[in-house]
Tab-separated table of N, CA and C and ligand atoms in Angstrom:
chain	number	residue	atom	x	y	z
Q	1	MET	N	96.166	-37.755	-6.470
Q	1	MET	CA	96.549	-39.156	-6.506
Q	1	MET	C	97.913	-39.152	-7.892
Q	2	VAL	N	98.687	-40.058	-7.604
Q	2	VAL	CA	99.393	-39.909	-8.872
Q	2	VAL	C	98.926	-41.046	-9.548
Q	3	SER	N	99.316	-41.019	-10.965
Q	3	SER	CA	98.919	-41.865	-11.847
Q	3	SER	C	99.158	-43.366	-11.594
Q	4	LYS	N	98.193	-44.299	-12.120
Q	4	LYS	CA	98.612	-45.905	-12.085
Q	4	LYS	C	99.898	-46.175	-12.364
Q	5	GLU	N	100.634	-45.566	-13.775
Q	5	GLU	CA	101.600	-45.854	-13.940
Q	5	GLU	C	103.126	-45.412	-13.258
Q	6	LEU	N	102.488	-44.272	-12.335
Q	6	LEU	CA	103.604	-43.855	-11.343
Q	6	LEU	C	103.476	-44.540	-10.116
Q	7	GLU	N	102.200	-44.597	-9.611
Q	7	GLU	CA	102.104	-45.929	-8.582
Q	7	GLU	C	103.097	-47.124	-8.408
Q	8	THR	N	102.560	-47.605	-9.671
Q	8	THR	CA	103.516	-49.114	-9.652
Q	8	THR	C	104.715	-48.946	-9.839
Q	9	ALA	N	105.412	-47.761	-10.698
Q	9	ALA	CA	106.873	-47.422	-10.535
Q	9	ALA	C	107.407	-47.249	-9.155
Q	10	ILE	N	106.674	-46.368	-8.401
Q	10	ILE	CA	107.006	-45.936	-7.025
Q	10	ILE	C	107.034	-47.247	-6.457
Q	11	ASN	N	105.915	-48.335	-6.348
Q	11	ASN	CA	105.958	-49.304	-5.569
Q	11	ASN	C	107.257	-49.952	-6.054
Q	12	LYS	N	107.582	-50.353	-7.378
Q	12	LYS	CA	108.841	-51.097	-7.436
Q	12	LYS	C	110.051	-50.527	-6.590
Q	13	GLN	N	109.956	-49.081	-6.936
Q	13	GLN	CA	111.448	-48.401	-6.080
Q	13	GLN	C	111.417	-48.719	-4.651
Q	14	ILE	N	110.039	-49.007	-4.076
Q	14	ILE	CA	110.031	-49.075	-2.580
Q	14	ILE	C	110.770	-50.627	-2.553
Q	15	ASN	N	110.549	-51.561	-3.491
Q	15	ASN	CA	110.922	-53.053	-3.412
Q	15	ASN	C	112.559	-52.678	-3.328
Q	16	ALA	N	112.958	-52.078	-4.320
Q	16	ALA	CA	114.274	-51.727	-4.622
Q	16	ALA	C	115.340	-51.148	-3.586
Q	17	GLU	N	114.433	-49.976	-2.793
Q	17	GLU	CA	115.155	-49.660	-1.799
Q	17	GLU	C	115.052	-50.463	-0.562
Q	18	PHE	N	114.322	-51.275	-0.490
Q	18	PHE	CA	114.112	-52.520	0.694
Q	18	PHE	C	115.504	-53.540	0.275
Q	19	TRP	N	115.623	-53.635	-0.871
Q	19	TRP	CA	116.480	-54.584	-1.299
Q	19	TRP	C	117.990	-54.036	-1.173
Q	20	SER	N	118.066	-52.925	-1.441
Q	20	SER	CA	119.179	-51.969	-1.010
Q	20	SER	C	119.396	-52.418	0.337
Q	21	ALA	N	118.581	-52.039	1.226
Q	21	ALA	CA	118.652	-52.174	2.851
Q	21	ALA	C	119.214	-53.803	2.959
Q	22	TYR	N	118.815	-54.555	2.474
Q	22	TYR	CA	118.575	-55.983	2.608
Q	22	TYR	C	120.483	-56.295	2.404
Q	23	LEU	N	120.749	-55.883	1.282
Q	23	LEU	CA	122.021	-55.987	0.415
Q	23	LEU	C	123.047	-55.421	1.773
Q	24	TYR	N	123.020	-54.520	2.059
Q	24	TYR	CA	123.524	-53.800	3.250
Q	24	TYR	C	123.607	-54.151	4.269
Q	25	LEU	N	122.422	-54.820	5.033
Q	25	LEU	CA	122.636	-55.704	5.934
Q	25	LEU	C	123.492	-57.077	5.953
Q	26	SER	N	123.230	-57.249	4.820
Q	26	SER	CA	124.077	-58.719	4.601
Q	26	SER	C	125.496	-58.346	4.907
Q	27	MET	N	125.897	-57.181	3.975
Q	27	MET	CA	127.599	-56.729	3.966
Q	27	MET	C	127.717	-56.531	5.565
Q	28	SER	N	126.988	-55.731	6.148
Q	28	SER	CA	127.295	-55.644	7.609
Q	28	SER	C	127.772	-56.890	8.528
Q	29	ALA	N	126.716	-58.005	8.296
Q	29	ALA	CA	126.840	-59.312	8.770
Q	29	ALA	C	128.056	-59.757	8.442
Q	30	HIS	N	128.638	-59.479	7.424
Q	30	HIS	CA	129.811	-60.259	6.656
Q	30	HIS	C	130.917	-59.757	7.474
Q	31	PHE	N	131.064	-58.178	7.439
Q	31	PHE	CA	132.221	-57.778	7.902
Q	31	PHE	C	132.083	-57.925	9.746
Q	32	ALA	N	131.029	-57.938	10.387
Q	32	ALA	CA	131.034	-57.964	11.743
Q	32	ALA	C	131.691	-59.344	12.002
Q	33	ASN	N	131.316	-60.760	11.086
Q	33	ASN	CA	131.730	-62.001	11.059
Q	33	ASN	C	133.120	-61.951	11.081
Q	34	LYS	N	133.731	-61.069	10.269
Q	34	LYS	CA	135.149	-61.135	9.844
Q	34	LYS	C	136.049	-60.398	10.750
Q	35	GLY	N	135.154	-59.799	12.065
Q	35	GLY	CA	136.069	-58.939	12.815
Q	35	GLY	C	136.363	-57.677	12.314
Q	36	LEU	N	135.457	-56.798	11.747
Q	36	LEU	CA	135.853	-55.508	11.427
Q	36	LEU	C	134.725	-54.781	11.644
Q	37	PRO	N	134.488	-54.679	12.908
Q	37	PRO	CA	133.376	-53.593	13.398
Q	37	PRO	C	132.895	-52.278	13.162
Q	38	GLY	N	134.146	-51.573	12.348
Q	38	GLY	CA	133.700	-50.259	11.833
Q	38	GLY	C	133.322	-50.407	10.517
Q	39	PHE	N	133.455	-51.424	9.443
Q	39	PHE	CA	133.056	-51.681	8.243
Q	39	PHE	C	131.596	-52.038	8.698
Q	40	ALA	N	131.372	-53.087	9.539
Q	40	ALA	CA	129.996	-53.599	9.709
Q	40	ALA	C	129.112	-52.492	10.041
Q	41	ASN	N	129.548	-51.401	10.813
Q	41	ASN	CA	128.834	-50.197	11.370
Q	41	ASN	C	128.274	-49.307	10.392
Q	42	TRP	N	129.326	-49.067	9.096
Q	42	TRP	CA	129.284	-48.265	8.290
Q	42	TRP	C	128.102	-49.259	7.305
Q	43	PHE	N	128.115	-50.186	6.974
Q	43	PHE	CA	126.960	-50.849	6.103
Q	43	PHE	C	125.605	-50.860	7.204
Q	44	ASN	N	125.631	-50.923	8.361
Q	44	ASN	CA	124.506	-50.913	9.309
Q	44	ASN	C	123.824	-49.483	8.974
Q	45	VAL	N	124.420	-48.424	9.204
Q	45	VAL	CA	123.927	-47.155	9.047
Q	45	VAL	C	123.396	-47.009	7.494
Q	46	GLN	N	124.074	-47.255	6.682
Q	46	GLN	CA	123.596	-47.716	5.167
Q	46	GLN	C	122.137	-48.149	5.102
Q	47	PHE	N	122.228	-49.519	5.783
Q	47	PHE	CA	120.939	-50.439	5.764
Q	47	PHE	C	119.827	-49.259	6.053
Q	48	ARG	N	120.199	-48.894	7.355
Q	48	ARG	CA	118.913	-47.852	8.340
Q	48	ARG	C	118.473	-46.802	7.188
Q	49	GLU	N	119.638	-46.069	6.430
Q	49	GLU	CA	119.290	-45.004	5.591
Q	49	GLU	C	118.238	-45.512	4.416
Q	50	GLU	N	118.927	-46.949	3.536
Q	50	GLU	CA	118.016	-47.216	3.019
Q	50	GLU	C	116.407	-47.506	3.041
Q	51	GLN	N	116.115	-47.938	4.690
Q	51	GLN	CA	114.877	-48.161	4.878
Q	51	GLN	C	114.136	-47.060	5.005
Q	52	ASP	N	114.816	-46.078	5.248
Q	52	ASP	CA	114.506	-44.739	5.124
Q	52	ASP	C	113.780	-44.142	4.071
Q	53	HIS	N	114.773	-44.412	2.995
Q	53	HIS	CA	114.320	-44.456	1.608
Q	53	HIS	C	112.954	-44.869	1.219
Q	54	ALA	N	112.832	-46.345	1.539
Q	54	ALA	CA	111.459	-47.029	1.199
Q	54	ALA	C	110.631	-46.429	1.733
Q	55	LEU	N	110.630	-45.760	3.325
Q	55	LEU	CA	109.589	-45.295	3.844
Q	55	LEU	C	109.070	-43.940	3.492
Q	56	LYS	N	110.371	-43.061	2.918
Q	56	LYS	CA	109.699	-41.705	2.398
Q	56	LYS	C	108.746	-42.150	1.092
Q	57	LEU	N	109.227	-42.898	0.303
Q	57	LEU	CA	108.380	-43.316	-0.691
Q	57	LEU	C	107.071	-43.803	-0.416
Q	58	MET	N	106.923	-44.566	0.561
Q	58	MET	CA	105.761	-45.436	0.975
Q	58	MET	C	104.844	-43.978	1.598
Q	59	ASN	N	105.394	-43.133	2.535
Q	59	ASN	CA	104.471	-42.236	3.097
Q	59	ASN	C	104.068	-41.096	1.770
Q	60	TYR	N	105.107	-40.896	0.938
Q	60	TYR	CA	104.456	-40.063	-0.237
Q	60	TYR	C	103.268	-40.538	-0.906
Q	61	LEU	N	103.338	-42.010	-1.449
Q	61	LEU	CA	102.163	-42.689	-2.011
Q	61	LEU	C	100.937	-42.304	-1.005
Q	62	ILE	N	101.067	-42.874	0.351
Q	62	ILE	CA	100.053	-42.684	1.325
Q	62	ILE	C	99.284	-41.226	1.330
Q	63	SER	N	100.346	-40.377	1.306
Q	63	SER	CA	99.656	-39.036	1.177
Q	63	SER	C	99.121	-38.352	-0.058
Q	64	LYS	N	99.291	-39.097	-0.933
Q	64	LYS	CA	98.556	-38.876	-2.181
Q	64	LYS	C	97.429	-39.650	-2.418
Q	65	GLY	N	97.135	-40.587	-1.632
Q	65	GLY	CA	95.779	-41.561	-1.642
Q	65	GLY	C	96.037	-42.580	-2.385
Q	66	ASN	N	97.581	-43.213	-2.608
Q	66	ASN	CA	97.647	-44.084	-3.543
Q	66	ASN	C	98.011	-45.397	-2.677
Q	67	ARG	N	97.792	-46.697	-3.329
Q	67	ARG	CA	97.975	-47.815	-2.349
Q	67	ARG	C	99.720	-48.245	-2.488
Q	68	VAL	N	99.922	-48.678	-1.568
Q	68	VAL	CA	101.438	-49.287	-1.228
Q	68	VAL	C	101.524	-50.727	-1.174
Q	69	GLU	N	102.211	-51.335	-2.154
Q	69	GLU	CA	102.138	-52.908	-2.507
Q	69	GLU	C	103.385	-53.396	-2.253
Q	70	LEU	N	103.556	-53.963	-1.026
Q	70	LEU	CA	104.999	-54.522	-0.625
Q	70	LEU	C	105.091	-56.105	-1.286
Q	71	THR	N	106.432	-56.151	-2.060
Q	71	THR	CA	106.241	-57.317	-2.478
Q	71	THR	C	107.654	-58.035	-2.129
Q	72	PRO	N	107.994	-59.454	-2.224
Q	72	PRO	CA	108.937	-60.034	-1.916
Q	72	PRO	C	110.210	-59.421	-2.073
Q	73	ILE	N	111.136	-59.350	-1.366
Q	73	ILE	CA	112.527	-58.990	-1.390
Q	73	ILE	C	113.460	-60.007	-1.910
Q	74	GLU	N	114.072	-59.827	-3.219
Q	74	GLU	CA	114.813	-60.790	-3.732
Q	74	GLU	C	116.238	-61.454	-2.664
Q	75	LYS	N	116.743	-62.430	-3.021
Q	75	LYS	CA	117.917	-62.788	-2.225
Q	75	LYS	C	118.969	-61.872	-2.345
Q	76	VAL	N	119.990	-61.610	-1.615
Q	76	VAL	CA	121.107	-60.980	-1.753
Q	76	VAL	C	122.378	-61.790	-1.490
Q	77	ASP	N	123.485	-61.234	-1.953
Q	77	ASP	CA	124.850	-62.005	-1.586
Q	77	ASP	C	125.025	-62.377	-0.270
Q	78	THR	N	125.596	-63.229	0.121
Q	78	THR	CA	126.240	-63.216	1.418
Q	78	THR	C	127.582	-63.400	1.942
Q	79	GLU	N	128.458	-63.358	0.748
Q	79	GLU	CA	129.902	-63.161	0.918
Q	79	GLU	C	130.647	-62.347	-0.311
Q	80	TRP	N	131.798	-61.671	0.534
Q	80	TRP	CA	132.494	-61.018	-0.470
Q	80	TRP	C	134.117	-61.486	-0.549
Q	81	LYS	N	134.783	-61.329	-1.601
Q	81	LYS	CA	136.178	-61.945	-1.545
Q	81	LYS	C	136.798	-60.821	-0.998
Q	82	SER	N	136.670	-59.527	-0.941
Q	82	SER	CA	137.355	-58.582	-0.060
Q	82	SER	C	136.508	-57.402	0.373
Q	83	ILE	N	137.361	-56.574	1.332
Q	83	ILE	CA	136.429	-55.393	1.627
Q	83	ILE	C	136.376	-54.621	0.410
Q	84	LEU	N	137.234	-54.476	-0.463
Q	84	LEU	CA	137.239	-53.728	-1.933
Q	84	LEU	C	136.196	-54.414	-2.919
Q	85	HIS	N	136.007	-55.559	-2.847
Q	85	HIS	CA	134.784	-55.943	-3.633
Q	85	HIS	C	133.504	-55.754	-3.381
Q	86	ALA	N	133.347	-55.714	-1.740
Q	86	ALA	CA	131.943	-55.251	-1.295
Q	86	ALA	C	131.585	-53.867	-1.526
Q	87	PHE	N	132.575	-53.035	-1.543
Q	87	PHE	CA	132.527	-51.351	-2.080
Q	87	PHE	C	132.085	-51.326	-3.559
Q	88	GLU	N	133.228	-51.931	-4.430
Q	88	GLU	CA	132.818	-52.168	-5.811
Q	88	GLU	C	131.353	-52.469	-5.963
Q	89	ASP	N	130.701	-53.545	-5.495
Q	89	ASP	CA	129.318	-53.656	-5.565
Q	89	ASP	C	128.691	-52.837	-5.260
Q	90	THR	N	129.065	-52.024	-4.184
Q	90	THR	CA	128.042	-50.890	-3.336
Q	90	THR	C	127.962	-49.840	-4.771
Q	91	LEU	N	129.047	-49.459	-5.299
Q	91	LEU	CA	129.234	-48.426	-6.041
Q	91	LEU	C	128.306	-48.784	-7.309
Q	92	GLU	N	128.339	-50.147	-7.779
Q	92	GLU	CA	127.723	-50.627	-8.916
Q	92	GLU	C	126.222	-50.469	-8.731
Q	93	HIS	N	125.702	-50.760	-7.493
Q	93	HIS	CA	124.210	-50.854	-7.237
Q	93	HIS	C	123.752	-49.235	-7.270
Q	94	GLU	N	124.288	-48.633	-6.657
Q	94	GLU	CA	124.087	-47.077	-6.367
Q	94	GLU	C	124.136	-46.409	-7.795
Q	95	LYS	N	124.822	-47.149	-8.689
Q	95	LYS	CA	124.661	-46.275	-10.000
Q	95	LYS	C	123.447	-46.825	-10.902
Q	96	VAL	N	122.983	-48.206	-10.266
Q	96	VAL	CA	121.421	-48.840	-10.763
Q	96	VAL	C	120.553	-47.998	-9.942
Q	97	VAL	N	120.567	-47.951	-9.015
Q	97	VAL	CA	119.461	-47.051	-8.118
Q	97	VAL	C	119.474	-45.725	-8.701
Q	98	THR	N	120.604	-44.924	-8.952
Q	98	THR	CA	120.542	-43.619	-9.869
Q	98	THR	C	119.464	-43.758	-11.138
Q	99	SER	N	119.999	-45.069	-12.216
Q	99	SER	CA	118.931	-44.807	-13.239
Q	99	SER	C	117.573	-45.132	-12.867
Q	100	LEU	N	117.547	-45.939	-11.735
Q	100	LEU	CA	115.949	-45.945	-11.162
Q	100	LEU	C	115.131	-44.773	-10.959
Q	101	ILE	N	116.116	-44.095	-10.316
Q	101	ILE	CA	115.252	-42.782	-10.036
Q	101	ILE	C	115.261	-41.887	-11.226
Q	102	ASN	N	116.410	-41.787	-11.988
Q	102	ASN	CA	116.074	-40.843	-13.416
Q	102	ASN	C	114.971	-41.414	-13.859
Q	103	ASN	N	114.645	-42.779	-14.217
Q	103	ASN	CA	113.452	-43.203	-14.896
Q	103	ASN	C	112.115	-42.574	-14.340
Q	104	LEU	N	112.145	-42.650	-12.792
Q	104	LEU	CA	110.866	-42.248	-12.355
Q	104	LEU	C	110.846	-40.762	-12.366
Q	105	VAL	N	111.923	-40.040	-12.585
Q	105	VAL	CA	111.410	-38.588	-12.866
Q	105	VAL	C	111.032	-38.362	-14.326
Q	106	SER	N	111.568	-38.996	-15.242
Q	106	SER	CA	111.309	-39.082	-16.746
Q	106	SER	C	109.564	-39.521	-16.591
Q	107	ILE	N	109.090	-40.364	-15.743
Q	107	ILE	CA	107.857	-40.496	-15.964
Q	107	ILE	C	107.003	-39.376	-15.335
Q	108	SER	N	107.341	-38.881	-14.222
Q	108	SER	CA	106.758	-37.670	-13.632
Q	108	SER	C	106.575	-36.556	-14.713
Q	109	ARG	N	107.878	-36.415	-15.180
Q	109	ARG	CA	107.827	-35.281	-16.363
Q	109	ARG	C	106.918	-35.673	-17.394
Q	110	LYS	N	106.763	-36.458	-17.957
Q	110	LYS	CA	106.179	-37.341	-19.034
Q	110	LYS	C	104.627	-36.671	-18.842
Q	111	GLU	N	104.186	-37.145	-17.564
Q	111	GLU	CA	102.728	-36.981	-16.700
Q	111	GLU	C	102.271	-35.320	-16.447
Q	112	ASN	N	103.355	-34.492	-16.764
Q	112	ASN	CA	103.373	-33.302	-15.945
Q	112	ASN	C	103.127	-33.151	-14.626
Q	113	ASP	N	103.351	-34.308	-13.911
Q	113	ASP	CA	103.194	-34.597	-12.404
Q	113	ASP	C	104.320	-33.930	-11.691
Q	114	TYR	N	104.058	-32.464	-11.327
Q	114	TYR	CA	105.442	-31.675	-10.651
Q	114	TYR	C	105.362	-32.269	-9.232
Q	115	ALA	N	104.360	-32.448	-8.734
Q	115	ALA	CA	104.507	-32.655	-6.976
Q	115	ALA	C	105.756	-33.847	-6.850
Q	116	THR	N	105.339	-34.853	-7.627
Q	116	THR	CA	106.228	-36.175	-7.544
Q	116	THR	C	107.354	-35.862	-8.037
Q	117	GLU	N	107.703	-35.021	-9.258
Q	117	GLU	CA	109.176	-34.594	-9.842
Q	117	GLU	C	109.663	-34.104	-8.390
Q	118	ASN	N	108.821	-32.907	-7.880
Q	118	ASN	CA	109.478	-32.529	-6.694
Q	118	ASN	C	110.158	-33.311	-5.649
Q	119	MET	N	109.207	-34.434	-5.351
Q	119	MET	CA	109.461	-35.159	-4.118
Q	119	MET	C	110.931	-36.016	-4.618
Q	120	LEU	N	110.873	-36.170	-6.032
Q	120	LEU	CA	111.975	-37.367	-6.301
Q	120	LEU	C	113.407	-36.307	-6.165
Q	121	GLN	N	113.357	-35.029	-6.479
Q	121	GLN	CA	114.378	-34.392	-6.443
Q	121	GLN	C	115.347	-34.557	-5.570
Q	122	TRP	N	114.739	-34.875	-4.232
Q	122	TRP	CA	115.472	-35.225	-3.367
Q	122	TRP	C	116.545	-36.560	-3.326
Q	123	PHE	N	115.647	-37.348	-4.156
Q	123	PHE	CA	116.452	-38.653	-4.556
Q	123	PHE	C	117.543	-38.375	-5.235
Q	124	VAL	N	117.205	-37.534	-6.481
Q	124	VAL	CA	118.381	-37.369	-7.317
Q	124	VAL	C	119.785	-36.496	-6.434
Q	125	SER	N	119.825	-35.789	-5.775
Q	125	SER	CA	120.545	-35.314	-4.893
Q	125	SER	C	121.377	-36.315	-4.187
Q	126	GLU	N	120.332	-37.205	-3.053
Q	126	GLU	CA	120.942	-38.246	-2.542
Q	126	GLU	C	121.686	-39.340	-3.404
Q	127	GLN	N	121.130	-39.354	-4.654
Q	127	GLN	CA	122.176	-40.258	-5.525
Q	127	GLN	C	123.304	-39.743	-5.883
Q	128	VAL	N	123.684	-38.334	-5.984
Q	128	VAL	CA	124.944	-37.868	-6.103
Q	128	VAL	C	125.863	-38.212	-4.786
Q	129	GLU	N	125.360	-38.077	-3.806
Q	129	GLU	CA	126.024	-38.297	-2.762
Q	129	GLU	C	126.189	-39.835	-2.583
Q	130	GLU	N	125.285	-40.621	-2.693
Q	130	GLU	CA	125.480	-41.988	-2.536
Q	130	GLU	C	126.788	-42.653	-3.452
Q	131	GLU	N	126.651	-42.026	-4.738
Q	131	GLU	CA	127.841	-42.621	-5.569
Q	131	GLU	C	128.966	-41.975	-5.434
Q	132	GLU	N	129.057	-40.709	-4.839
Q	132	GLU	CA	130.331	-40.084	-4.498
Q	132	GLU	C	130.891	-40.832	-3.100
Q	133	THR	N	130.142	-41.012	-1.912
Q	133	THR	CA	130.712	-41.490	-1.328
Q	133	THR	C	131.015	-43.005	-1.458
Q	134	ALA	N	130.350	-43.565	-2.136
Q	134	ALA	CA	131.018	-45.098	-2.414
Q	134	ALA	C	132.377	-45.253	-3.251
Q	135	GLN	N	132.309	-44.018	-4.211
Q	135	GLN	CA	133.778	-43.909	-5.212
Q	135	GLN	C	134.736	-43.517	-3.877
Q	136	GLY	N	134.369	-42.880	-3.013
Q	136	GLY	CA	135.497	-42.547	-2.131
Q	136	GLY	C	135.850	-43.430	-1.629
Q	137	MET	N	135.012	-44.395	-0.854
Q	137	MET	CA	135.476	-45.572	-0.385
Q	137	MET	C	136.152	-46.734	-1.028
Q	138	VAL	N	136.165	-46.899	-2.278
Q	138	VAL	CA	136.762	-47.480	-3.436
Q	138	VAL	C	138.094	-47.003	-3.748
Q	139	ASP	N	138.174	-45.796	-3.658
Q	139	ASP	CA	139.628	-45.204	-4.016
Q	139	ASP	C	140.287	-45.119	-2.858
Q	140	SER	N	139.718	-45.018	-1.329
Q	140	SER	CA	140.717	-44.862	-0.240
Q	140	SER	C	141.069	-46.583	-0.435
Q	141	LEU	N	140.351	-47.514	-0.592
Q	141	LEU	CA	140.591	-48.878	-0.309
Q	141	LEU	C	141.966	-49.317	-1.190
Q	142	LYS	N	141.649	-48.662	-2.688
Q	142	LYS	CA	142.563	-49.142	-3.570
Q	142	LYS	C	143.886	-48.391	-3.087
Q	143	LEU	N	143.995	-47.218	-2.745
Q	143	LEU	CA	145.299	-46.602	-2.039
Q	143	LEU	C	146.198	-47.560	-0.917
Q	144	ILE	N	144.975	-48.098	0.018
Q	144	ILE	CA	145.374	-48.810	1.138
Q	144	ILE	C	145.968	-50.310	0.963
Q	145	GLY	N	145.367	-50.846	-0.341
Q	145	GLY	CA	145.639	-52.125	-0.701
Q	145	GLY	C	145.426	-53.184	0.450
Q	146	ASP	N	146.842	-53.954	0.641
Q	146	ASP	CA	146.331	-54.932	1.576
Q	146	ASP	C	147.307	-54.632	2.908
Q	147	ASN	N	147.335	-53.320	3.039
Q	147	ASN	CA	148.279	-52.937	4.284
Q	147	ASN	C	147.313	-52.948	5.371
Q	148	GLY	N	147.895	-53.730	6.203
Q	148	GLY	CA	147.035	-54.145	7.525
Q	148	GLY	C	146.666	-53.113	8.389
Q	149	PHE	N	147.652	-52.076	8.806
Q	149	PHE	CA	147.543	-50.939	9.743
Q	149	PHE	C	146.464	-50.187	9.022
Q	150	GLY	N	146.437	-49.858	7.675
Q	150	GLY	CA	145.778	-48.805	6.991
Q	150	GLY	C	144.119	-49.515	7.095
Q	151	LEU	N	144.152	-50.739	7.058
Q	151	LEU	CA	142.584	-51.387	6.944
Q	151	LEU	C	142.046	-51.416	8.515
Q	152	TYR	N	143.175	-51.402	9.362
Q	152	TYR	CA	143.146	-51.405	10.948
Q	152	TYR	C	142.256	-49.869	11.225
Q	153	THR	N	142.833	-49.237	10.607
Q	153	THR	CA	142.548	-47.407	11.091
Q	153	THR	C	141.428	-47.205	10.103
Q	154	MET	N	141.403	-47.207	9.087
Q	154	MET	CA	139.810	-47.215	8.437
Q	154	MET	C	138.590	-47.681	9.428
Q	155	ASP	N	138.965	-49.172	9.687
Q	155	ASP	CA	137.916	-49.891	10.299
Q	155	ASP	C	137.658	-48.693	11.729
Q	156	LYS	N	138.310	-48.102	12.243
Q	156	LYS	CA	138.309	-47.614	13.408
Q	156	LYS	C	137.356	-46.202	13.162
Q	157	GLU	N	137.783	-45.541	11.770
Q	157	GLU	CA	137.230	-44.363	11.596
Q	157	GLU	C	135.653	-44.800	11.245
Q	158	LEU	N	135.368	-45.790	10.364
Q	158	LEU	CA	134.266	-46.038	9.910
Q	158	LEU	C	133.286	-46.280	11.054
Q	159	ALA	N	134.065	-46.695	12.218
Q	159	ALA	CA	133.083	-47.131	13.910
Q	159	ALA	C	132.407	-45.987	13.971
Q	160	GLN	N	132.766	-44.891	13.771
Q	160	GLN	CA	132.524	-43.417	14.164
Q	160	GLN	C	130.998	-42.890	13.163
Q	161	ARG	N	130.584	-43.502	12.093
Q	161	ARG	CA	129.647	-43.201	11.672
Q	161	ARG	C	128.373	-43.215	12.084
Q	162	SER	N	127.366	-42.620	12.518
Q	162	SER	CA	126.185	-42.314	12.992
Q	162	SER	C	124.975	-42.355	12.042
Q	163	TYR	N	123.873	-42.957	12.734
Q	163	TYR	CA	122.604	-42.723	11.872
Q	163	TYR	C	121.718	-41.760	12.446
Q	164	THR	N	121.144	-40.657	11.229
Q	164	THR	CA	120.367	-39.625	11.550
Q	164	THR	C	119.017	-39.969	10.819
Q	165	PRO	N	118.080	-40.365	11.609
Q	165	PRO	CA	116.785	-40.639	10.976
Q	165	PRO	C	116.277	-39.620	10.080
Q	166	LEU	N	115.634	-39.921	8.829
Q	166	LEU	CA	115.220	-38.923	7.824
Q	166	LEU	C	113.844	-38.522	8.229
Q	167	ALA	N	113.619	-37.186	8.481
Q	167	ALA	CA	112.098	-36.709	9.226
Q	167	ALA	C	110.893	-37.184	8.088
Q	168	THR	N	111.574	-37.053	6.836
Q	168	THR	CA	110.323	-37.415	5.973
Q	168	THR	C	109.898	-38.979	5.976
Q	169	ALA	N	110.802	-39.671	6.421
Q	169	ALA	CA	110.683	-41.251	6.529
Q	169	ALA	C	109.629	-41.623	7.935
Q	170	GLN	N	109.584	-40.546	8.917
Q	170	GLN	CA	108.828	-40.880	9.766
Q	170	GLN	C	107.336	-40.632	9.796
Q	171	ALA	N	106.415	-41.904	10.151
Q	171	ALA	CA	105.182	-41.721	9.946
Q	171	ALA	C	104.332	-40.524	10.407
C	201	LIG	FE1	118.486	-45.469	-1.764
C	201	LIG	FE2	121.646	-46.060	-1.689
C	201	LIG	O1	120.016	-45.103	-2.592
């Protein structure tokens, strides 16, 4: 079993991952409404990946004989002033998630809980990728500016992103 402190902290992280999923689903709906199916698809894949993150943590707690406690998911924004604003929000949000993961690693280290620390290393690497991807999108959008053809082309490209289920998120 993991300690009570870690159990509580991982349950909070499960909520944070579901909140992330909800945020990206809201962004996906927003862009679908705006007639940007590629951006909507990109955020829909992001939504599904975040659910996998939550499920991976849930499966870990269950495998250790701990309790999973699902708590209410806070409201998310439903409108963004521009595509760039949505990706800037994404980047800022992923930085917050990174700090939450780092905090979980600190607790597991303090407790000499090597199994949990090892499980969390996947999230540490994932967060490097998440921030890098969001930063790349912000950079591209800044370059494109309000060039309609650039945004049209980017929307077409993002329509190609596909979802790959995470094996450790499967029951
Ligand atoms: Fe689950 Fe985007 O971090």
